[in-house]
Short mmCIF file of C-alpha atoms and ligand atoms in Angstrom, two decimals:
data_model
loop_
_atom_site.label_atom_id
_atom_site.label_comp_id
_atom_site.label_asym_id
_atom_site.label_seq_id
_atom_site.Cartn_x
_atom_site.Cartn_y
_atom_site.Cartn_z
CA MET A 1 42.58 -94.11 -8.68
CA ALA A 2 42.98 -93.73 -12.37
CA ASP A 3 41.10 -96.92 -13.18
CA THR A 4 38.07 -96.03 -11.08
CA LEU A 5 35.38 -94.28 -13.08
CA VAL A 6 32.70 -92.53 -11.09
CA PRO A 7 29.58 -92.10 -13.23
CA LEU A 8 28.60 -88.47 -13.48
CA GLN A 9 25.17 -87.58 -12.22
CA ARG A 10 23.06 -86.87 -15.28
CA THR A 11 21.68 -83.36 -15.09
CA HIS A 12 19.17 -81.48 -17.19
CA PRO A 13 19.72 -77.88 -18.35
CA LEU A 14 16.25 -77.00 -17.07
CA ASP A 15 16.66 -78.50 -13.60
CA ALA A 16 16.88 -74.92 -12.37
CA ARG A 17 13.49 -74.05 -13.97
CA PRO A 18 11.07 -76.38 -12.13
CA SER A 19 8.28 -73.81 -12.42
CA LEU A 20 8.37 -73.58 -16.22
CA THR A 21 5.06 -75.40 -16.68
CA GLU A 22 3.39 -73.24 -14.05
CA ALA A 23 4.89 -70.06 -15.49
CA THR A 24 3.48 -70.88 -18.90
CA VAL A 25 0.00 -71.73 -17.59
CA GLY A 26 0.56 -75.39 -18.34
CA ALA A 27 1.62 -74.87 -21.95
CA VAL A 28 5.27 -75.95 -21.68
CA ARG A 29 6.54 -79.23 -20.30
CA VAL A 30 9.98 -80.81 -20.46
CA VAL A 31 9.91 -84.03 -22.50
CA ASP A 32 12.27 -86.83 -21.60
CA VAL A 33 13.77 -88.24 -24.77
CA SER A 34 16.11 -91.16 -24.51
CA ALA A 35 17.99 -90.89 -27.79
CA GLN A 36 18.63 -88.35 -30.52
CA VAL A 37 20.84 -89.55 -33.34
CA GLN A 38 21.76 -87.47 -36.35
CA VAL A 39 22.06 -89.49 -39.55
CA ARG A 40 23.45 -88.62 -42.96
CA ALA A 41 22.76 -90.48 -46.19
CA ALA A 42 22.12 -89.85 -49.85
CA VAL A 43 18.56 -90.52 -50.96
CA PRO A 44 17.70 -92.60 -52.74
CA GLY A 45 20.56 -94.92 -51.91
CA PRO A 46 21.70 -98.00 -50.01
CA ALA A 47 22.70 -96.05 -46.87
CA ALA A 48 19.23 -94.52 -46.61
CA ASP A 49 17.68 -97.94 -47.17
CA ALA A 50 19.87 -99.47 -44.46
CA LEU A 51 18.94 -96.70 -41.99
CA ALA A 52 15.26 -97.15 -42.78
CA GLN A 53 15.62 -100.87 -42.11
CA VAL A 54 17.00 -100.25 -38.61
CA ILE A 55 14.44 -97.55 -37.78
CA GLY A 56 11.57 -99.51 -39.29
CA ALA A 57 10.35 -96.60 -41.40
CA PRO A 58 11.65 -94.74 -44.47
CA LEU A 59 13.46 -91.42 -44.09
CA PRO A 60 11.12 -88.55 -45.03
CA THR A 61 12.35 -86.85 -48.20
CA ARG A 62 10.00 -83.87 -48.21
CA PRO A 63 11.66 -80.78 -46.70
CA GLY A 64 10.02 -79.50 -43.55
CA THR A 65 8.44 -82.77 -42.44
CA TRP A 66 8.75 -85.44 -39.76
CA THR A 67 7.39 -88.97 -39.68
CA PRO A 68 6.65 -91.31 -36.77
CA THR A 69 8.64 -94.48 -36.14
CA PRO A 70 7.27 -97.86 -34.99
CA ALA A 71 9.12 -97.36 -31.69
CA GLY A 72 7.06 -94.25 -30.95
CA GLY A 73 9.82 -91.89 -31.99
CA ARG A 74 10.28 -89.50 -34.86
CA ILE A 75 12.40 -89.00 -37.95
CA VAL A 76 12.85 -85.28 -38.56
CA TRP A 77 13.99 -83.92 -41.93
CA LEU A 78 16.96 -81.61 -41.29
CA GLY A 79 18.32 -81.35 -44.82
CA PRO A 80 18.34 -83.14 -48.17
CA ASP A 81 20.82 -85.68 -46.77
CA GLU A 82 20.36 -85.23 -43.02
CA TRP A 83 17.81 -86.38 -40.42
CA LEU A 84 17.33 -86.47 -36.68
CA VAL A 85 16.18 -89.82 -35.35
CA VAL A 86 14.44 -89.46 -32.00
CA ASP A 87 13.63 -92.45 -29.83
CA PRO A 88 11.74 -92.31 -26.54
CA SER A 89 13.29 -95.35 -24.92
CA ALA A 90 16.30 -96.83 -26.74
CA PRO A 91 19.71 -96.21 -25.14
CA SER A 92 21.35 -93.54 -27.31
CA TRP A 93 24.69 -95.32 -27.65
CA ASP A 94 22.92 -98.49 -28.75
CA LEU A 95 20.76 -96.70 -31.33
CA GLU A 96 23.83 -94.85 -32.62
CA ALA A 97 25.80 -98.09 -32.93
CA ARG A 98 23.00 -99.87 -34.79
CA LEU A 99 22.39 -96.99 -37.20
CA ARG A 100 26.10 -96.50 -37.82
CA ALA A 101 26.71 -100.18 -38.43
CA ALA A 102 23.95 -100.17 -41.02
CA ALA A 103 24.83 -96.92 -42.81
CA ALA A 104 28.62 -96.68 -42.64
CA PRO A 105 29.40 -99.49 -45.13
CA HIS A 106 27.35 -97.53 -47.70
CA GLY A 107 28.90 -94.14 -46.99
CA GLY A 108 26.26 -92.98 -44.50
CA ALA A 109 26.85 -91.73 -40.98
CA ALA A 110 25.19 -91.72 -37.57
CA LEU A 111 26.09 -89.63 -34.54
CA ASP A 112 24.64 -89.61 -31.04
CA VAL A 113 23.59 -86.00 -30.38
CA SER A 114 21.30 -86.75 -27.43
CA GLY A 115 22.99 -84.15 -25.25
CA GLN A 116 22.78 -81.48 -27.91
CA ARG A 117 19.13 -80.56 -27.61
CA VAL A 118 16.44 -80.37 -24.96
CA VAL A 119 12.90 -81.28 -25.95
CA LEU A 120 9.91 -79.24 -24.80
CA SER A 121 6.25 -79.96 -25.30
CA LEU A 122 4.16 -76.92 -26.15
CA SER A 123 0.44 -77.59 -26.00
CA GLY A 124 -2.97 -76.22 -25.24
CA GLU A 125 -5.00 -73.20 -26.22
CA HIS A 126 -2.06 -70.79 -25.82
CA ALA A 127 0.49 -72.84 -27.75
CA ARG A 128 0.19 -70.92 -30.98
CA ASP A 129 0.03 -67.57 -29.16
CA LEU A 130 3.36 -68.31 -27.49
CA LEU A 131 4.93 -69.29 -30.83
CA ALA A 132 3.50 -66.22 -32.54
CA ALA A 133 5.25 -63.99 -30.00
CA GLY A 134 8.62 -64.82 -31.51
CA CYS A 135 8.45 -67.15 -34.48
CA ALA A 136 8.00 -65.95 -38.06
CA VAL A 137 6.99 -69.31 -39.48
CA ASP A 138 3.28 -69.56 -40.28
CA THR A 139 1.94 -72.11 -37.80
CA HIS A 140 -1.69 -71.91 -38.90
CA PRO A 141 -3.08 -75.48 -38.95
CA SER A 142 -4.04 -75.05 -42.59
CA VAL A 143 -0.34 -75.02 -43.53
CA PHE A 144 1.46 -76.39 -40.43
CA ARG A 145 -0.22 -79.51 -39.08
CA ARG A 146 0.83 -82.95 -37.84
CA GLY A 147 3.88 -84.04 -39.78
CA ALA A 148 5.22 -80.53 -40.34
CA ALA A 149 8.68 -79.58 -39.08
CA ALA A 150 10.56 -76.29 -39.22
CA GLN A 151 14.08 -75.35 -38.26
CA THR A 152 13.80 -71.70 -37.42
CA LEU A 153 14.19 -69.05 -34.72
CA LEU A 154 11.99 -68.66 -31.65
CA GLY A 155 12.98 -65.46 -29.95
CA GLN A 156 16.73 -65.45 -30.52
CA ALA A 157 17.15 -69.21 -30.21
CA GLY A 158 17.42 -71.69 -33.03
CA VAL A 159 14.77 -74.38 -32.64
CA ILE A 160 13.29 -77.35 -34.42
CA LEU A 161 9.52 -77.01 -34.28
CA LEU A 162 7.32 -80.06 -34.86
CA ALA A 163 3.54 -79.98 -35.24
CA LEU A 164 2.01 -82.98 -33.47
CA SER A 165 -1.67 -82.22 -34.05
CA ASP A 166 -3.88 -80.99 -36.87
CA ASP A 167 -5.54 -78.29 -34.78
CA GLY A 168 -2.59 -76.17 -33.70
CA THR A 169 -2.64 -77.18 -30.05
CA ASP A 170 0.27 -79.61 -29.80
CA TYR A 171 3.89 -78.95 -30.70
CA GLU A 172 7.36 -80.12 -29.81
CA LEU A 173 10.33 -77.80 -29.57
CA PHE A 174 13.94 -78.96 -29.83
CA VAL A 175 16.39 -76.36 -28.54
CA ARG A 176 20.13 -76.58 -28.03
CA SER A 177 20.95 -77.31 -24.39
CA SER A 178 22.94 -74.10 -23.99
CA PHE A 179 19.90 -72.10 -25.18
CA ALA A 180 17.37 -74.03 -23.09
CA ARG A 181 17.36 -71.69 -20.09
CA TYR A 182 17.11 -68.65 -22.34
CA LEU A 183 14.18 -70.19 -24.18
CA ALA A 184 12.51 -71.23 -20.92
CA ASP A 185 12.76 -67.64 -19.66
CA TRP A 186 11.55 -66.36 -23.01
CA LEU A 187 8.53 -68.70 -23.01
CA ALA A 188 7.67 -67.75 -19.44
CA ASP A 189 7.83 -64.09 -20.44
CA ALA A 190 5.71 -64.67 -23.55
CA ALA A 191 3.09 -66.35 -21.32
CA THR A 192 2.76 -63.34 -19.01
CA GLU A 193 -0.40 -62.04 -20.66
CA HIS A 194 -2.09 -65.43 -20.34
CA ARG A 195 -0.95 -65.84 -16.75
CA THR A 196 -2.51 -62.62 -15.61
CA ALA A 197 -5.63 -62.79 -17.74
CA MET B 1 11.41 -57.81 -42.89
CA GLN B 2 12.28 -59.22 -46.29
CA MET B 3 11.50 -62.88 -46.87
CA ILE B 4 14.05 -65.00 -48.73
CA LYS B 5 12.95 -68.27 -50.29
CA CYS B 6 15.22 -71.17 -49.31
CA PRO B 7 15.14 -73.78 -52.10
CA TRP B 8 14.32 -76.38 -49.43
CA CYS B 9 12.51 -74.64 -46.55
CA GLY B 10 10.57 -72.01 -48.49
CA PRO B 11 10.18 -68.34 -47.54
CA ARG B 12 11.87 -67.35 -44.29
CA GLU B 13 12.91 -64.07 -42.70
CA GLU B 14 16.16 -62.55 -43.81
CA VAL B 15 17.72 -62.90 -40.32
CA GLU B 16 17.82 -66.68 -40.82
CA TYR B 17 20.37 -66.27 -43.63
CA HIS B 18 23.94 -65.22 -44.20
CA TYR B 19 25.56 -63.85 -47.31
CA GLY B 20 28.41 -65.76 -48.95
CA GLY B 21 29.71 -63.62 -51.79
CA GLN B 22 29.64 -64.05 -55.54
CA ALA B 23 28.29 -67.33 -56.92
CA HIS B 24 29.66 -69.46 -59.73
CA VAL B 25 33.32 -68.71 -58.99
CA ALA B 26 34.92 -71.86 -60.34
CA TYR B 27 37.74 -73.50 -58.42
CA PRO B 28 40.87 -73.46 -60.60
CA ALA B 29 41.35 -76.70 -62.53
CA GLU B 30 45.05 -76.73 -61.68
CA PRO B 31 45.61 -74.59 -58.57
CA ALA B 32 49.31 -75.44 -58.42
CA ALA B 33 49.84 -74.04 -61.91
CA LEU B 34 48.58 -70.59 -60.92
CA SER B 35 50.91 -67.68 -60.27
CA ASP B 36 50.55 -65.86 -56.96
CA GLU B 37 48.75 -63.07 -58.76
CA GLU B 38 46.30 -65.45 -60.45
CA TRP B 39 45.66 -67.21 -57.12
CA ALA B 40 45.05 -63.87 -55.43
CA HIS B 41 42.57 -63.02 -58.17
CA TYR B 42 40.75 -66.28 -57.60
CA LEU B 43 40.68 -65.79 -53.82
CA PHE B 44 39.97 -62.11 -53.42
CA PHE B 45 38.74 -60.48 -56.62
CA ARG B 46 35.00 -60.35 -57.18
CA ASP B 47 32.62 -58.52 -59.46
CA ASN B 48 31.03 -55.41 -58.07
CA THR B 49 27.86 -55.50 -60.10
CA ARG B 50 25.28 -52.75 -60.04
CA GLY B 51 22.03 -54.59 -60.70
CA LEU B 52 21.36 -58.32 -60.92
CA PHE B 53 24.10 -60.32 -59.22
CA ALA B 54 24.35 -64.09 -58.65
CA GLU B 55 25.36 -64.70 -55.03
CA ARG B 56 25.81 -67.48 -52.51
CA TRP B 57 23.61 -67.52 -49.41
CA VAL B 58 23.32 -69.97 -46.55
CA HIS B 59 20.19 -70.76 -44.56
CA THR B 60 22.01 -70.58 -41.23
CA ALA B 61 19.06 -70.78 -38.83
CA GLY B 62 17.20 -73.34 -40.92
CA CYS B 63 18.48 -76.27 -42.96
CA ARG B 64 22.07 -74.87 -42.97
CA ARG B 65 22.35 -75.42 -46.72
CA TRP B 66 24.14 -73.20 -49.21
CA PHE B 67 22.24 -72.05 -52.26
CA ASN B 68 22.48 -69.38 -54.92
CA ALA B 69 20.39 -66.28 -55.42
CA VAL B 70 20.03 -63.62 -58.06
CA ARG B 71 19.64 -60.33 -56.22
CA ASP B 72 19.41 -56.78 -57.45
CA THR B 73 22.18 -54.90 -55.67
CA VAL B 74 20.36 -51.59 -56.23
CA THR B 75 16.94 -52.55 -54.86
CA TYR B 76 17.98 -55.54 -52.70
CA ARG B 77 15.12 -57.45 -54.32
CA PHE B 78 15.65 -61.20 -54.75
CA HIS B 79 14.72 -62.27 -58.29
CA ALA B 80 15.45 -66.00 -57.89
CA THR B 81 16.93 -68.57 -55.53
CA TYR B 82 18.18 -71.94 -56.71
CA ARG B 83 20.14 -74.97 -55.55
CA PRO B 84 23.91 -75.10 -56.09
CA ASP B 85 23.55 -77.86 -58.68
CA GLU B 86 21.06 -75.87 -60.73
CA PRO B 87 22.08 -73.39 -63.44
CA ARG B 88 21.53 -69.69 -62.97
CA PRO B 89 17.91 -69.07 -63.97
CA VAL B 90 17.02 -66.50 -66.58
CA THR B 91 15.84 -63.38 -64.77
CA ALA B 92 14.50 -60.17 -66.16
ZN1 LIG C 1 16.55 -73.95 -45.68
#
């Protein structure tokens, strides 16, 4: 019947890679993130202020940084007028609606992009070794510590890389869903030397 | 691999970027007043400088922003990169 909507089963691009954590000697885990909303606003300006009000924290203006939110999420700098708001628990459509309602009257924008990227945690003693196998950004803790963010390439995949710790042992990787399986395979391959050691 | 300095992200490998042709090509003030030949010149005709050349580049794999660069077309060396709203810097 045309008026009967059957909810689609929500699937994850890495459902077919249940052994990813094992294959990377515990370094890589899939992170469940409830909402990812991309926001646009001029800073300084009323749209940015309105977005900050909803999030509960100002938008970071320094390139290559992320800041935590009171809800336990993150605001990632993506460009001089663009951010990714990540929330661990808010329904994505609700967060999008609240951010849009605040920003749109002032010329800002908000878009739910929760399905666009998969989030991976990369941690432990081998975290930096795995990154170094295919990422040209300097991840040494002296220049890339908690609060640092980089949009770059890991292997052949575009990623957003966040540093969560000051000692180079805790990172988060955002990768486009269609590249997630490639990156999972790539990470498992990069971990071979640590697996057999 | 050559590093190119994005005005926002800093130095990154060349593979993260794409080339976008000559910089500072002004959009015609009155496009409708142009003859077909003048329009074709605006669209398709570019300098073919030997030496320092101001060009557009985009940081495709990073912040996805367009910026300008002064590059030596003989040596491929980048002498400066700057934001689109900044004037062309003086380069040796
Ligand atoms: Zn950039």
